[in-house]
Amino acid sequence: MACYRLFQTINNVNHSETKRISVMAAAQPPAPVIPLLTPHKMGKFELSHRIVLAPLTRQRSFGNVPQPHAILYYSQRTTKGGLLIAEATGVSDTAQGYPDTPGIWTMEQVEAWKPIVDGVHDKGGIFFSQIWHVGRVSNEGFQPNGQAPISSTDKPLTPQRRSNGIDIAEFSPPRRLRTDEIPQIVNDFRIAAKNAMEAGFDGVEIHGAHGYLIDQFLKDQVNDRTDRYGGSLENRCRFALEIVEAVSNEIGADRVGIRLSPFANYGECGDSNPEALGLYMVESLNKYGIVYCHMVEPRMKTLAEKLETPHSLLPMRKAFNGTFIVAGGYSREDGNKAVAEDYSDLVAYGRLFLANPDLPKRFELDAPLNKYNRDTFYTSDSVIGYTDYPFLD
Ligand SMILES: Cc1cc2nc3c(=O)[nH]c(=O)nc-3n(C[C@H](O)[C@H](O)[C@H](O)COP(=O)(O)O)c2cc1C
């Protein structure tokens, strides 16, 4: 706007005045570059900035069907050329472990996603669906016919306080998947990715983080298998990589990303050598040429709390050939630093973006931020704590 006004003024004055104004304009120091607000080419996607909406479960998809109120929620957080990752979305009827999380395995769900995706596209956003299976982080109440949740193991998970700090989640002992059943689960991810394309998404993020099914195969604290999906690092990564391959073959590797949290140990899902695990995964991912790898910071070892740690994602960032996204406890300042120092290409923001629908604008202006309200993260209201966080104006 300021440039436009100056241009109008210049057009209305005589030549000598024009010269004086342009000298004055030239003398102004250039606006400082804000690294997070610089463009980035992510495969075939031209991103206009590097601030990504992290996947955020909101538990407002009643009966596992996305609801019309999500149109406003996501479109509020959309900018032209900005990347958004939708909340974790179940790949099948065995994938759920929380109330009212969305799915993408039925045509009703696919149809319900369409207007939400359209809302993002109408504002020029790029929208990926995060496809998910919780594995043993579930109980019989969420499972078809009250069956046991499936996992890499039959080791049960001890009851845990939910991240709202109040509810205690109870888990049923899981049933260890037989080797011959694993291709069916891989296929569920493939079909979910196909459905995501049908719904209009630009791509999918395979949820390989946070102690859910894929992580239950990756990590040696949980995976106690003796078949070709357990034991060695190569064997533990096989399930994740078969999903990457199947999904890439279905929709094209240029539309596939993955989220990993090698250092986290949520859901009693830790690894004795997270650095080796992270490196093995990114080196293997390079063979498939997927478009991005999204990693959660080692400081987010436990849910939502930052810890001091000597570990870093830098070796994985350096080893990965595609776009690298980091997440976990980022502020405006350290997001800018991460980009400026080439620690990452993009930075995903969770809680700050949840509470600040216009986060990129606020970062641009270095404006104050709304505070998030943890109490309404997972309530079912379609407005409160969801679409009622104020914009700057
Ligand atoms: C309310 C809430 C819901 C979340 N849901 C998901 C999810 O569906 N999928 C996922 O991979 N991570 C999920 N996370 C983790 C966030 O994507 C992010 O990694 C985490 O909040 C740390 O980033 P932040 O410090 O910017 O919030 C969730 C976090 C919160 C607070």
XYZ file of C-alpha atoms in Angstrom, residues 60-322:
263
model
C -14.959 -31.878 16.258
C -15.651 -34.365 13.457
C -18.744 -35.989 14.886
C -19.052 -39.663 14.068
C -15.638 -39.491 12.315
C -17.141 -37.289 9.575
C -15.590 -33.853 8.966
C -18.134 -31.115 9.654
C -19.006 -27.887 7.815
C -17.557 -25.787 10.674
C -14.104 -26.991 9.585
C -14.518 -24.942 6.377
C -14.222 -21.727 8.355
C -11.538 -23.076 10.700
C -9.139 -24.032 7.903
C -9.936 -21.132 5.604
C -9.245 -18.699 8.485
C -5.707 -20.133 8.637
C -5.139 -20.064 4.875
C -2.856 -17.647 3.070
C -2.131 -17.553 -0.642
C 0.767 -19.942 -1.192
C 0.786 -21.133 2.452
C 1.009 -24.832 3.377
C -1.570 -26.338 5.740
C -1.535 -29.870 7.128
C -4.948 -31.105 8.210
C -5.579 -32.832 11.527
C -4.763 -36.532 11.877
C -7.315 -38.483 9.849
C -8.085 -42.185 10.225
C -7.328 -44.568 7.369
C -9.805 -47.280 8.414
C -12.389 -48.286 10.990
C -9.641 -49.680 13.246
C -7.592 -46.460 13.158
C -9.377 -44.447 15.884
C -8.429 -43.895 19.506
C -10.072 -40.549 20.308
C -13.645 -39.295 20.068
C -14.756 -37.441 16.948
C -11.557 -37.494 14.934
C -12.127 -37.446 11.177
C -11.648 -40.340 8.802
C -11.077 -40.717 5.091
C -12.040 -44.328 4.420
C -15.719 -43.898 3.482
C -17.231 -41.963 0.593
C -19.310 -39.950 3.082
C -16.070 -38.751 4.699
C -14.483 -37.988 1.315
C -17.522 -35.939 0.303
C -17.444 -34.092 3.621
C -13.789 -33.129 3.134
C -14.447 -31.620 -0.309
C -15.936 -28.248 0.752
C -13.230 -27.909 3.434
C -10.490 -28.437 0.845
C -12.290 -26.073 -1.544
C -12.325 -23.395 1.173
C -8.535 -23.613 1.451
C -8.021 -23.680 -2.309
C -10.340 -20.711 -2.847
C -7.853 -18.651 -0.815
C -4.825 -20.060 -2.633
C -3.584 -22.433 0.092
C -1.836 -25.774 -0.352
C -3.488 -28.490 1.724
C -2.120 -31.882 2.783
C -4.122 -34.543 4.636
C -2.378 -36.276 7.534
C -3.253 -39.978 7.262
C -3.182 -41.893 10.547
C -3.629 -45.121 12.413
C -3.380 -45.017 16.212
C -2.528 -48.719 16.668
C -2.554 -49.579 20.376
C -3.361 -46.007 21.512
C -6.989 -47.064 21.570
C -9.463 -49.262 23.354
C -12.208 -51.701 22.435
C -14.795 -48.926 22.600
C -13.297 -47.321 19.476
C -12.944 -50.582 17.579
C -15.393 -52.337 15.241
C -17.247 -55.142 17.063
C -15.401 -54.240 20.268
C -12.280 -56.025 19.049
C -8.793 -55.435 20.438
C -6.776 -52.573 18.882
C -4.019 -53.745 16.540
C -0.311 -53.068 16.917
C 3.179 -54.337 16.207
C 3.057 -55.889 19.669
C 0.716 -57.302 22.269
C 2.345 -55.237 25.026
C -0.345 -53.084 26.646
C -0.039 -49.379 27.203
C -0.548 -48.141 30.772
C -3.421 -45.676 31.340
C -2.285 -42.115 30.694
C -3.377 -38.600 31.405
C -4.613 -37.035 28.177
C -2.892 -33.859 27.074
C -5.861 -31.830 28.321
C -4.428 -32.727 31.744
C -7.784 -33.963 33.065
C -8.997 -37.148 31.383
C -7.318 -40.456 31.901
C -7.172 -42.502 28.724
C -7.696 -46.227 29.153
C -6.195 -48.579 26.598
C -7.162 -52.169 25.830
C -4.374 -54.707 25.404
C -3.523 -54.736 21.694
C -3.459 -57.683 19.350
C -0.174 -58.224 17.564
C -0.692 -58.131 13.786
C 0.219 -61.352 12.015
C 2.814 -60.954 9.286
C 0.252 -61.876 6.623
C -2.121 -59.108 7.842
C 0.380 -56.292 7.377
C -0.161 -55.804 3.609
C -3.835 -55.054 4.362
C -2.870 -52.171 6.673
C -0.400 -50.855 4.087
C -3.241 -51.006 1.607
C -5.510 -49.009 3.941
C -2.957 -46.164 3.830
C -2.835 -46.430 0.037
C -6.606 -46.200 -0.262
C -6.731 -43.310 2.229
C -4.215 -41.446 0.047
C -6.291 -42.159 -3.058
C -9.381 -40.883 -1.215
C -7.497 -37.752 -0.139
C -6.813 -37.037 -3.812
C -10.486 -37.620 -4.574
C -11.376 -35.100 -1.853
C -9.109 -32.570 -3.593
C -6.132 -32.473 -1.213
C -2.786 -31.534 -2.763
C -1.007 -34.384 -1.028
C -0.789 -36.511 2.093
C 1.429 -36.554 5.144
C 1.910 -40.087 6.476
C 1.688 -39.868 10.268
C 4.739 -41.782 11.420
C 5.166 -39.866 14.687
C 4.017 -39.641 18.309
C 3.699 -43.281 19.331
C 0.972 -44.277 16.867
C 0.913 -47.423 14.727
C 3.836 -46.647 12.406
C 5.949 -45.454 15.358
C 5.018 -48.676 17.194
C 6.851 -50.521 14.434
C 9.766 -48.071 14.229
C 10.765 -47.955 17.907
C 12.536 -50.719 19.781
C 10.844 -49.941 23.101
C 7.611 -51.275 21.598
C 8.453 -53.448 18.603
C 9.251 -56.914 19.950
C 8.538 -58.818 16.728
C 10.654 -61.659 15.491
C 9.457 -61.610 11.856
C 10.780 -59.390 9.060
C 9.037 -56.360 10.623
C 10.981 -56.525 13.911
C 14.477 -56.756 15.315
C 16.993 -54.889 13.146
C 16.601 -51.212 12.269
C 15.975 -52.214 8.673
C 13.179 -54.587 9.737
C 11.534 -52.058 12.088
C 11.462 -49.433 9.320
C 10.037 -51.859 6.754
C 6.354 -51.193 7.564
C 6.780 -47.400 7.329
C 8.679 -47.691 4.054
C 6.158 -50.102 2.540
C 3.486 -47.501 3.279
C 5.636 -44.754 1.726
C 6.131 -46.893 -1.368
C 2.464 -47.880 -1.710
C 1.239 -44.315 -1.201
C 3.871 -42.894 -3.583
C 2.924 -45.414 -6.264
C -0.722 -44.486 -5.823
C -0.576 -40.672 -5.880
C 2.998 -39.805 -6.915
C 5.950 -39.191 -4.572
C 5.709 -35.475 -5.373
C 2.523 -35.399 -3.285
C 3.792 -37.418 -0.328
C 5.294 -36.217 2.937
C 5.909 -38.011 6.222
C 5.987 -36.919 9.849
C 8.487 -38.574 12.192
C 9.432 -38.036 15.828
C 12.448 -40.281 16.416
C 13.319 -38.582 19.717
C 9.833 -38.518 21.248
C 8.622 -41.181 23.640
C 4.897 -40.443 23.917
C 2.784 -43.515 24.489
C 5.747 -45.436 25.928
C 7.168 -45.426 22.410
C 10.838 -44.493 22.630
C 13.921 -45.760 20.855
C 17.357 -46.640 22.209
C 19.097 -44.919 19.269
C 16.825 -42.208 17.858
C 19.551 -40.562 15.815
C 20.325 -43.798 13.935
C 16.597 -44.350 13.416
C 16.039 -40.831 12.048
C 19.028 -41.072 9.735
C 18.125 -44.512 8.423
C 14.611 -43.277 7.685
C 15.620 -40.122 5.796
C 18.232 -41.976 3.775
C 15.620 -44.576 2.840
C 13.049 -41.884 2.047
C 15.481 -40.370 -0.446
C 15.074 -43.479 -2.597
C 11.374 -42.728 -3.032
C 11.857 -39.003 -3.686
C 8.978 -37.908 -1.476
C 8.386 -34.190 -1.354
C 8.941 -33.515 2.332
C 10.067 -34.886 5.650
C 8.508 -33.269 8.716
C 10.344 -33.905 11.971
C 9.430 -33.111 15.533
C 12.181 -31.527 17.615
C 14.013 -33.648 20.205
C 13.088 -31.008 22.785
C 9.444 -32.204 22.420
C 10.338 -35.526 23.996
C 7.198 -35.350 26.070
C 3.910 -33.942 24.903
C 3.780 -30.150 24.728
C 6.692 -29.409 27.077
C 10.059 -28.143 25.848
C 13.125 -29.801 27.364
C 16.789 -28.931 27.169
C 18.543 -31.488 24.984
C 21.895 -31.850 23.245
C 20.201 -33.624 20.317
C 19.497 -31.929 17.003
C 17.692 -32.681 13.756
C 20.574 -31.219 11.758
C 22.096 -34.559 10.624
C 18.692 -35.614 9.270
C 18.089 -32.239 7.654
C 21.457 -32.525 5.900
C 20.833 -36.106 4.785
C 17.351 -35.526 3.351
C 17.076 -34.491 -0.311
C 13.579 -32.968 -0.260
